[in-house]
Amino acid sequence: MNERLWVVVPAAGQGVRAGLGVPKQFAPIAGKTVLEWTVSRVLALPEVSGVVVAMPAEAGSPPDSRGSVQETLLRMSEPDRPIVLIPGGTTRQESVYLALAALPADVRWVAVQDAARPCFSQDLFRRVWAVARVNGAAICGLKPTDTVKFRRMHVSPESSEPGEVVGSTPDRELLVNVQTPQIFEARLLKRAHQAARDSGWSGTDDSQLVEALGHPVAFVPGERGNLKITYPEDLDMAEKRLVGDSGGLARNETGGPHTTVTGLGFDIHPLVSGRKCVLGGIVIPSDKGPLGHSDGDVLCHAVMDALLGSLGQGDIGVWFPPGDPQYEGANSLTLMRDMWKRLAADARTGLKIVHIDATVIAEVPRVSPFYGAMRDAIGSALGISPEQVSIKATTAERLGAVGREEGIAAFAVATLLK
């Protein structure tokens, strides 16, 4: 077994309490569904090696959104970090059980993340995993701030109708409101689910099943902002945390202000015969291709420089030196994905891409037929929706080296919330 971590997202529920007309995981927030937000934030963690999402059965799925959400999730999937979609069960517990069965056999660690809880921070996720790796099982949560009481049924002497009264008041210092992620050793969680299934017993969360085996579950303090979308007003709160207020300001995961930053990127390469023409990670039919130490993908290079520029992190020559043998012939889309993972992981106050706008300048080849594929590829590499990526092309009107078909160039602008 390896030390890599997979994440299970049970998303087959109907979410009737939210009153949104669709299951809450398919409710929209700023152009993406809640489920898409959750999965994209999971994939923003470099530690995550794959995701299994338990989707609703066809009969119970929202008719207009299920197919498009599946397509979006599959576009986000990568060969070395796949998103596996499976039909879920009639209960959350059954969906998790089915998702566990879909994990690769050698996975050692598994996190269970609520589909309707997209506002968790990377710091919280890592704190839970650090404790789980010591204890085998860990959850996060918050101590309740309200007094909690047990109810019991009571029949008064004056009435034959039963009613509810206070039974007792537990010490709230001993209580915790549980959140996700919950992270376990995969073999332990599978054994707990199988034991519950064999006995016909249901719990309210996965840690309860592990507790039933007698295995201790460690506790990590959660986050106030790690809300679970349950009611319509929760969508507004989640949107403010995920994409920010109007006017370019937002609140980050620790409550501080976000600021909007912008970066400009540019790249140019000679066009030579005998080279593949790669743009935005897509191979385009052409007699010529860009000459470079890597694959010469000017579009990816411009986007990378724009991202680095927005954060004052130098340029791609600093990150990936052109004389370094390990980058000879490298896939620039893979370099971009790895670079963004490192940038996002190092950002303590949160980092979000709002939009990428890029222009390719070339006489040849014709780029426009490949706009959609390039947007999909770049969006997947950066963990964002293709709708957040704009790609255009123009010619140099036969002026200069590019106009003489001797070269190809690209500009890009990146807008981020930092």
CSV table of C-alpha atoms in Angstrom, one decimal:
chain,number,residue,atom,x,y,z
A,1,MET,CA,0.0,0.0,0.0
A,2,ASN,CA,1.1,3.6,-0.6
A,3,GLU,CA,0.6,6.7,1.5
A,4,ARG,CA,-1.5,8.5,-1.0
A,5,LEU,CA,-5.0,9.7,-0.2
A,6,TRP,CA,-8.3,9.3,-2.1
A,7,VAL,CA,-11.5,11.2,-1.3
A,8,VAL,CA,-15.0,9.8,-1.3
A,9,VAL,CA,-17.8,12.3,-1.9
A,10,PRO,CA,-21.3,10.9,-1.3
A,11,ALA,CA,-23.6,13.1,-3.6
A,12,ALA,CA,-26.6,10.9,-4.2
A,13,GLY,CA,-28.9,12.5,-1.6
A,14,GLN,CA,-32.1,14.4,-2.5
A,15,GLY,CA,-31.4,17.3,-0.1
A,16,VAL,CA,-35.1,18.0,0.5
A,17,ARG,CA,-34.6,20.3,3.5
A,18,ALA,CA,-32.9,23.0,1.4
A,19,GLY,CA,-36.1,23.7,-0.5
A,20,LEU,CA,-34.2,24.6,-3.7
A,21,GLY,CA,-36.1,22.5,-6.2
A,22,VAL,CA,-33.0,20.4,-6.8
A,23,PRO,CA,-30.8,18.4,-4.5
A,24,LYS,CA,-28.6,20.9,-2.7
A,25,GLN,CA,-25.4,19.5,-4.2
A,26,PHE,CA,-26.7,20.6,-7.6
A,27,ALA,CA,-27.7,24.1,-6.5
A,28,PRO,CA,-25.7,26.8,-8.4
A,29,ILE,CA,-23.1,29.1,-6.8
A,30,ALA,CA,-21.5,31.6,-9.2
A,31,GLY,CA,-21.8,29.5,-12.3
A,32,LYS,CA,-20.8,26.2,-10.7
A,33,THR,CA,-22.8,23.7,-8.7
A,34,VAL,CA,-22.1,23.0,-5.0
A,35,LEU,CA,-20.8,19.6,-6.0
A,36,GLU,CA,-18.4,21.0,-8.6
A,37,TRP,CA,-17.1,23.5,-6.0
A,38,THR,CA,-16.5,20.7,-3.5
A,39,VAL,CA,-14.7,18.4,-5.9
A,40,SER,CA,-12.6,21.2,-7.4
A,41,ARG,CA,-11.4,22.3,-3.9
A,42,VAL,CA,-10.6,18.7,-3.1
A,43,LEU,CA,-8.5,18.4,-6.3
A,44,ALA,CA,-6.7,21.6,-5.4
A,45,LEU,CA,-5.0,19.6,-2.6
A,46,PRO,CA,-1.8,18.1,-4.1
A,47,GLU,CA,-2.0,15.3,-1.6
A,48,VAL,CA,-5.2,13.9,-3.1
A,49,SER,CA,-4.6,11.1,-5.7
A,50,GLY,CA,-8.2,10.6,-6.8
A,51,VAL,CA,-11.8,11.1,-6.0
A,52,VAL,CA,-14.9,8.8,-6.1
A,53,VAL,CA,-18.2,10.6,-6.4
A,54,ALA,CA,-21.4,8.7,-5.7
A,55,MET,CA,-24.0,10.3,-8.0
A,56,PRO,CA,-27.8,10.0,-7.8
A,57,ALA,CA,-29.5,7.2,-9.5
A,58,GLU,CA,-31.1,8.3,-12.8
A,59,ALA,CA,-34.6,8.2,-11.5
A,60,GLY,CA,-33.9,10.5,-8.6
A,61,SER,CA,-31.5,12.9,-10.3
A,62,PRO,CA,-32.3,16.5,-11.3
A,63,PRO,CA,-33.3,16.3,-15.0
A,64,ASP,CA,-31.5,19.4,-16.2
A,65,SER,CA,-28.2,19.4,-14.3
A,66,ARG,CA,-27.1,15.8,-13.7
A,67,GLY,CA,-25.7,15.2,-17.1
A,68,SER,CA,-23.8,18.5,-17.4
A,69,VAL,CA,-22.4,18.1,-13.9
A,70,GLN,CA,-21.1,14.6,-14.8
A,71,GLU,CA,-19.5,16.0,-17.9
A,72,THR,CA,-17.8,18.8,-16.0
A,73,LEU,CA,-16.5,16.4,-13.4
A,74,LEU,CA,-15.1,14.1,-16.0
A,75,ARG,CA,-13.4,17.0,-17.7
A,76,MET,CA,-11.7,17.7,-14.4
A,77,SER,CA,-10.4,14.1,-14.2
A,78,GLU,CA,-6.8,13.4,-15.0
A,79,PRO,CA,-5.0,10.1,-15.8
A,80,ASP,CA,-2.9,10.3,-12.6
A,81,ARG,CA,-5.6,12.0,-10.5
A,82,PRO,CA,-8.9,10.5,-11.7
A,83,ILE,CA,-12.5,11.3,-10.8
A,84,VAL,CA,-14.5,8.1,-10.7
A,85,LEU,CA,-18.3,8.5,-10.9
A,86,ILE,CA,-20.5,5.7,-9.6
A,87,PRO,CA,-24.2,5.3,-8.9
A,88,GLY,CA,-24.9,6.0,-5.3
A,89,GLY,CA,-27.3,4.2,-2.9
A,90,THR,CA,-30.6,5.1,-1.3
A,91,THR,CA,-28.8,6.3,1.9
A,92,ARG,CA,-25.6,8.2,2.5
A,93,GLN,CA,-24.1,5.2,4.3
A,94,GLU,CA,-24.8,3.0,1.3
A,95,SER,CA,-23.3,5.5,-1.1
A,96,VAL,CA,-20.1,5.6,1.0
A,97,TYR,CA,-20.0,1.8,1.1
A,98,LEU,CA,-20.3,1.6,-2.7
A,99,ALA,CA,-17.7,4.3,-3.2
A,100,LEU,CA,-15.2,2.5,-0.9
A,101,ALA,CA,-15.6,-0.6,-3.2
A,102,ALA,CA,-14.6,1.5,-6.2
A,103,LEU,CA,-11.3,2.6,-4.7
A,104,PRO,CA,-8.1,1.2,-6.1
A,105,ALA,CA,-7.0,-1.8,-4.1
A,106,ASP,CA,-3.7,-0.3,-2.9
A,107,VAL,CA,-5.2,2.9,-1.4
A,108,ARG,CA,-4.2,3.3,2.2
A,109,TRP,CA,-6.1,6.5,3.3
A,110,VAL,CA,-9.6,7.6,2.5
A,111,ALA,CA,-11.3,10.9,3.3
A,112,VAL,CA,-15.1,11.3,3.3
A,113,GLN,CA,-16.2,14.8,2.3
A,114,ASP,CA,-19.8,16.0,2.3
A,115,ALA,CA,-20.8,17.0,-1.2
A,116,ALA,CA,-22.7,20.1,0.3
A,117,ARG,CA,-19.7,21.3,2.4
A,118,PRO,CA,-17.4,23.2,-0.1
A,119,CYS,CA,-15.9,25.8,2.2
A,120,PHE,CA,-13.4,23.7,4.0
A,121,SER,CA,-9.8,25.0,4.0
A,122,GLN,CA,-6.7,23.2,2.9
A,123,ASP,CA,-5.3,23.8,6.4
A,124,LEU,CA,-8.2,22.0,8.0
A,125,PHE,CA,-7.9,19.1,5.6
A,126,ARG,CA,-4.2,18.7,6.3
A,127,ARG,CA,-4.7,18.9,10.1
A,128,VAL,CA,-7.2,16.1,10.1
A,129,TRP,CA,-5.0,13.9,7.9
A,130,ALA,CA,-2.0,14.5,10.1
A,131,VAL,CA,-3.9,13.3,13.1
A,132,ALA,CA,-5.5,10.4,11.2
A,133,ARG,CA,-2.0,9.1,10.1
A,134,VAL,CA,-1.1,8.8,13.8
A,135,ASN,CA,-4.4,7.5,15.1
A,136,GLY,CA,-5.9,5.7,12.0
A,137,ALA,CA,-9.1,7.8,12.2
A,138,ALA,CA,-9.8,11.5,12.7
A,139,ILE,CA,-12.7,13.9,12.4
A,140,CYS,CA,-13.1,17.6,12.8
A,141,GLY,CA,-15.9,19.6,14.4
A,142,LEU,CA,-16.8,22.5,16.7
A,143,LYS,CA,-18.0,22.6,20.3
A,144,PRO,CA,-21.6,23.8,20.4
A,145,THR,CA,-22.1,27.4,21.6
A,146,ASP,CA,-25.8,26.8,22.4
A,147,THR,CA,-27.0,24.8,25.4
A,148,VAL,CA,-28.1,21.4,24.2
A,149,LYS,CA,-31.0,19.4,25.7
A,150,PHE,CA,-32.4,15.9,25.4
A,151,ARG,CA,-36.1,15.7,24.6
A,152,ARG,CA,-38.5,13.0,25.9
A,153,MET,CA,-42.1,12.2,25.5
A,154,HIS,CA,-44.4,13.0,28.4
A,155,VAL,CA,-48.2,12.6,29.1
A,156,SER,CA,-49.5,15.1,31.5
A,157,PRO,CA,-52.3,14.2,34.0
A,158,GLU,CA,-54.6,16.9,32.4
A,159,SER,CA,-54.3,15.4,28.9
A,160,SER,CA,-54.1,12.0,27.3
A,161,GLU,CA,-52.1,13.3,24.4
A,162,PRO,CA,-48.3,12.9,24.7
A,163,GLY,CA,-46.0,15.9,24.3
A,164,GLU,CA,-42.3,16.7,24.4
A,165,VAL,CA,-40.5,18.0,27.5
A,166,VAL,CA,-36.9,18.4,28.5
A,167,GLY,CA,-35.4,15.1,29.6
A,168,SER,CA,-31.9,16.3,30.6
A,169,THR,CA,-29.2,18.8,29.8
A,170,PRO,CA,-25.8,17.3,28.9
A,171,ASP,CA,-22.6,19.2,29.6
A,172,ARG,CA,-21.9,20.9,26.3
A,173,GLU,CA,-18.2,20.9,27.0
A,174,LEU,CA,-18.3,17.2,26.2
A,175,LEU,CA,-20.2,17.6,22.9
A,176,VAL,CA,-19.0,18.4,19.4
A,177,ASN,CA,-20.8,19.3,16.2
A,178,VAL,CA,-19.1,17.1,13.6
A,179,GLN,CA,-17.9,18.3,10.2
A,180,THR,CA,-16.0,16.8,7.3
A,181,PRO,CA,-13.5,15.9,6.1
A,182,GLN,CA,-13.3,12.7,8.1
A,183,ILE,CA,-10.2,10.7,7.3
A,184,PHE,CA,-9.5,7.0,8.0
A,185,GLU,CA,-7.2,4.2,7.1
A,186,ALA,CA,-9.0,2.6,4.2
A,187,ARG,CA,-9.0,-0.9,5.6
A,188,LEU,CA,-10.5,0.3,8.8
A,189,LEU,CA,-13.3,2.2,7.2
A,190,LYS,CA,-14.1,-0.6,4.9
A,191,ARG,CA,-14.3,-3.0,7.8
A,192,ALA,CA,-16.5,-0.7,9.7
A,193,HIS,CA,-18.9,-0.3,6.8
A,194,GLN,CA,-19.0,-4.0,6.2
A,195,ALA,CA,-19.8,-4.7,9.9
A,196,ALA,CA,-22.6,-2.2,9.9
A,197,ARG,CA,-24.0,-3.7,6.6
A,198,ASP,CA,-23.8,-7.3,8.0
A,199,SER,CA,-25.7,-6.3,11.1
A,200,GLY,CA,-28.2,-4.0,9.3
A,201,TRP,CA,-27.2,-1.1,11.5
A,202,SER,CA,-27.0,2.5,10.3
A,203,GLY,CA,-25.1,5.4,11.8
A,204,THR,CA,-25.3,9.1,11.2
A,205,ASP,CA,-21.7,9.5,10.0
A,206,ASP,CA,-18.8,7.4,9.1
A,207,SER,CA,-16.9,7.9,12.4
A,208,GLN,CA,-19.8,6.3,14.3
A,209,LEU,CA,-19.3,3.1,12.3
A,210,VAL,CA,-15.6,3.1,13.2
A,211,GLU,CA,-16.5,3.8,16.9
A,212,ALA,CA,-18.7,0.7,16.8
A,213,LEU,CA,-15.7,-1.4,16.1
A,214,GLY,CA,-14.1,-0.1,19.3
A,215,HIS,CA,-11.4,1.9,17.4
A,216,PRO,CA,-10.8,5.4,18.9
A,217,VAL,CA,-11.6,8.3,16.6
A,218,ALA,CA,-9.4,11.4,17.2
A,219,PHE,CA,-10.9,14.9,17.2
A,220,VAL,CA,-9.5,18.0,15.5
A,221,PRO,CA,-11.0,21.5,16.0
A,222,GLY,CA,-13.0,22.5,12.9
A,223,GLU,CA,-13.8,25.8,11.3
A,224,ARG,CA,-16.7,28.2,11.7
A,225,GLY,CA,-16.7,28.8,8.0
A,226,ASN,CA,-16.9,25.1,7.1
A,227,LEU,CA,-20.6,25.3,6.7
A,228,LYS,CA,-22.8,22.5,5.3
A,229,ILE,CA,-25.4,23.9,2.9
A,230,THR,CA,-28.8,22.9,4.2
A,231,TYR,CA,-31.1,25.9,3.7
A,232,PRO,CA,-31.4,28.5,0.9
A,233,GLU,CA,-29.7,31.2,3.0
A,234,ASP,CA,-26.6,29.0,3.3
A,235,LEU,CA,-26.0,29.4,-0.5
A,236,ASP,CA,-25.4,33.2,0.0
A,237,MET,CA,-23.0,32.6,2.9
A,238,ALA,CA,-21.1,30.0,0.8
A,239,GLU,CA,-20.9,32.2,-2.2
A,240,LYS,CA,-19.3,35.0,-0.2
A,241,ARG,CA,-16.7,32.6,1.1
A,242,LEU,CA,-16.0,30.9,-2.3
A,243,VAL,CA,-16.0,33.8,-4.8
A,244,GLY,CA,-16.2,37.0,-2.8
A,245,ASP,CA,-18.4,40.0,-2.6
A,246,SER,CA,-19.0,42.4,-5.5
A,247,GLY,CA,-16.3,45.0,-5.9
A,248,GLY,CA,-13.4,42.7,-5.9
A,249,LEU,CA,-13.3,42.0,-2.1
A,250,ALA,CA,-14.0,38.7,-0.5
A,251,ARG,CA,-13.5,36.9,2.8
A,252,ASN,CA,-10.9,34.2,3.0
A,253,GLU,CA,-11.1,31.0,5.0
A,254,THR,CA,-9.7,32.7,8.1
A,255,GLY,CA,-12.0,35.7,7.9
A,256,GLY,CA,-9.5,38.2,6.4
A,257,PRO,CA,-9.9,40.3,3.2
A,258,HIS,CA,-9.2,39.0,-0.3
A,259,THR,CA,-7.8,41.3,-2.9
A,260,THR,CA,-7.9,41.0,-6.7
A,261,VAL,CA,-4.6,40.7,-8.4
A,262,THR,CA,-3.8,40.6,-12.1
A,263,GLY,CA,-0.8,39.3,-14.1
A,264,LEU,CA,0.3,39.5,-17.7
A,265,GLY,CA,2.1,36.8,-19.6
A,266,PHE,CA,3.8,36.6,-23.0
A,267,ASP,CA,5.7,34.0,-24.9
A,268,ILE,CA,7.0,33.6,-28.4
A,269,HIS,CA,8.8,30.7,-30.2
A,270,PRO,CA,10.2,30.0,-33.7
A,271,LEU,CA,8.1,27.7,-35.9
A,272,VAL,CA,10.1,25.0,-37.5
A,273,SER,CA,9.4,21.9,-39.6
A,274,GLY,CA,9.4,18.5,-37.9
A,275,ARG,CA,8.0,19.7,-34.5
A,276,LYS,CA,4.6,18.9,-33.1
A,277,CYS,CA,2.4,22.0,-32.8
A,278,VAL,CA,1.1,22.0,-29.2
A,279,LEU,CA,-1.1,24.8,-27.9
A,280,GLY,CA,-3.0,24.7,-24.6
A,281,GLY,CA,-2.0,21.1,-24.2
A,282,ILE,CA,-3.7,20.1,-27.5
A,283,VAL,CA,-1.8,18.8,-30.5
A,284,ILE,CA,-2.9,20.8,-33.6
A,285,PRO,CA,-2.3,19.4,-37.1
A,286,SER,CA,0.4,21.5,-38.7
A,287,ASP,CA,3.5,21.2,-40.9
A,288,LYS,CA,5.4,23.3,-38.3
A,289,GLY,CA,5.6,23.4,-34.6
A,290,PRO,CA,7.1,25.7,-32.0
A,291,LEU,CA,10.8,25.1,-31.2
A,292,GLY,CA,11.7,25.1,-27.5
A,293,HIS,CA,13.4,23.2,-24.7
A,294,SER,CA,10.0,21.8,-23.6
A,295,ASP,CA,7.1,21.2,-26.1
A,296,GLY,CA,7.2,25.0,-26.9
A,297,ASP,CA,3.5,25.5,-25.9
A,298,VAL,CA,3.4,29.3,-26.1
A,299,LEU,CA,-0.2,29.4,-24.8
A,300,CYS,CA,0.5,27.4,-21.7
A,301,HIS,CA,3.7,29.4,-21.1
A,302,ALA,CA,1.9,32.7,-21.4
A,303,VAL,CA,-0.8,31.6,-18.9
A,304,MET,CA,1.9,30.3,-16.5
A,305,ASP,CA,3.7,33.7,-16.7
A,306,ALA,CA,0.4,35.5,-16.1
A,307,LEU,CA,-0.3,33.5,-13.0
A,308,LEU,CA,3.2,34.0,-11.7
A,309,GLY,CA,3.1,37.7,-12.5
A,310,SER,CA,-0.1,38.2,-10.5
A,311,LEU,CA,1.6,36.8,-7.4
A,312,GLY,CA,5.1,38.3,-8.0
A,313,GLN,CA,6.6,34.9,-8.3
A,314,GLY,CA,9.0,35.5,-11.2
A,315,ASP,CA,8.6,33.8,-14.5
A,316,ILE,CA,8.6,30.2,-15.8
A,317,GLY,CA,12.3,30.4,-16.6
A,318,VAL,CA,13.0,30.6,-12.9
A,319,TRP,CA,10.6,27.8,-12.0
A,320,PHE,CA,11.6,25.6,-15.0
A,321,PRO,CA,15.1,26.5,-16.2
A,322,PRO,CA,15.4,26.0,-20.0
A,323,GLY,CA,18.8,24.4,-19.6
A,324,ASP,CA,17.6,21.8,-17.1
A,325,PRO,CA,17.6,18.3,-18.7
A,326,GLN,CA,14.6,17.2,-16.8
A,327,TYR,CA,12.4,19.7,-18.7
A,328,GLU,CA,13.6,18.7,-22.2
A,329,GLY,CA,10.5,17.9,-24.2
A,330,ALA,CA,8.3,18.4,-21.1
A,331,ASN,CA,4.5,18.6,-21.4
A,332,SER,CA,3.8,22.3,-20.6
A,333,LEU,CA,0.3,21.5,-19.5
A,334,THR,CA,1.7,19.2,-16.8
A,335,LEU,CA,4.2,21.8,-15.8
A,336,MET,CA,1.4,24.4,-15.4
A,337,ARG,CA,-0.7,22.0,-13.3
A,338,ASP,CA,2.2,21.2,-11.0
A,339,MET,CA,3.2,24.9,-10.8
A,340,TRP,CA,-0.4,25.9,-9.8
A,341,LYS,CA,-0.6,23.2,-7.2
A,342,ARG,CA,2.5,24.5,-5.6
A,343,LEU,CA,1.3,28.1,-5.7
A,344,ALA,CA,-2.1,27.2,-4.2
A,345,ALA,CA,-0.5,25.0,-1.5
A,346,ASP,CA,1.8,27.8,-0.4
A,347,ALA,CA,-0.9,30.4,-0.2
A,348,ARG,CA,-1.8,30.5,3.4
A,349,THR,CA,-4.7,33.0,3.0
A,350,GLY,CA,-6.4,31.3,0.1
A,351,LEU,CA,-5.9,31.7,-3.7
A,352,LYS,CA,-8.6,31.4,-6.4
A,353,ILE,CA,-8.5,31.9,-10.1
A,354,VAL,CA,-11.3,34.2,-11.3
A,355,HIS,CA,-10.5,34.2,-15.0
A,356,ILE,CA,-7.9,33.6,-17.6
A,357,ASP,CA,-7.9,35.5,-20.9
A,358,ALA,CA,-5.5,34.5,-23.6
A,359,THR,CA,-4.7,35.4,-27.3
A,360,VAL,CA,-2.6,33.4,-29.7
A,361,ILE,CA,-0.9,35.3,-32.5
A,362,ALA,CA,-0.1,33.2,-35.6
A,363,GLU,CA,-0.5,33.1,-39.3
A,364,VAL,CA,-0.5,29.3,-39.2
A,365,PRO,CA,-1.9,27.0,-38.0
A,366,ARG,CA,-5.6,27.8,-37.7
A,367,VAL,CA,-6.4,27.7,-34.0
A,368,SER,CA,-10.1,28.5,-33.7
A,369,PRO,CA,-11.4,24.9,-34.2
A,370,PHE,CA,-9.5,23.9,-31.1
A,371,TYR,CA,-10.7,26.6,-28.7
A,372,GLY,CA,-13.1,24.3,-26.8
A,373,ALA,CA,-10.5,21.5,-26.3
A,374,MET,CA,-7.8,24.0,-25.1
A,375,ARG,CA,-10.2,25.6,-22.7
A,376,ASP,CA,-11.1,22.2,-21.3
A,377,ALA,CA,-7.5,21.2,-21.0
A,378,ILE,CA,-6.3,24.4,-19.3
A,379,GLY,CA,-9.4,24.5,-17.0
A,380,SER,CA,-8.7,20.9,-15.9
A,381,ALA,CA,-5.0,21.6,-15.2
A,382,LEU,CA,-5.9,24.6,-13.1
A,383,GLY,CA,-8.9,23.0,-11.3
A,384,ILE,CA,-11.3,25.6,-12.7
A,385,SER,CA,-14.3,25.6,-15.0
A,386,PRO,CA,-13.7,25.9,-18.8
A,387,GLU,CA,-16.0,28.9,-18.6
A,388,GLN,CA,-13.3,30.7,-16.6
A,389,VAL,CA,-10.9,30.4,-19.5
A,390,SER,CA,-11.1,32.6,-22.6
A,391,ILE,CA,-9.0,31.8,-25.7
A,392,LYS,CA,-8.8,33.8,-28.9
A,393,ALA,CA,-6.5,34.0,-31.9
A,394,THR,CA,-5.5,36.6,-34.4
A,395,THR,CA,-2.8,37.1,-37.1
A,396,ALA,CA,0.0,39.6,-37.3
A,397,GLU,CA,-1.3,40.9,-40.6
A,398,ARG,CA,1.8,39.5,-42.4
A,399,LEU,CA,4.1,41.8,-40.3
A,400,GLY,CA,7.3,40.7,-38.7
A,401,ALA,CA,8.6,37.2,-38.1
A,402,VAL,CA,5.2,36.0,-36.9
A,403,GLY,CA,3.6,37.5,-40.0
A,404,ARG,CA,6.1,35.6,-42.2
A,405,GLU,CA,5.1,32.3,-40.5
A,406,GLU,CA,8.5,32.1,-38.8
A,407,GLY,CA,7.1,32.2,-35.3
A,408,ILE,CA,4.0,31.9,-33.0
A,409,ALA,CA,3.2,34.0,-29.9
A,410,ALA,CA,0.6,34.3,-27.1
A,411,PHE,CA,-0.5,36.9,-24.5
A,412,ALA,CA,-2.4,36.0,-21.4
A,413,VAL,CA,-4.0,37.9,-18.5
A,414,ALA,CA,-4.8,36.1,-15.2
A,415,THR,CA,-7.2,37.5,-12.6
A,416,LEU,CA,-7.0,36.0,-9.1
A,417,LEU,CA,-8.4,36.5,-5.7
A,418,LYS,CA,-5.5,36.4,-3.2
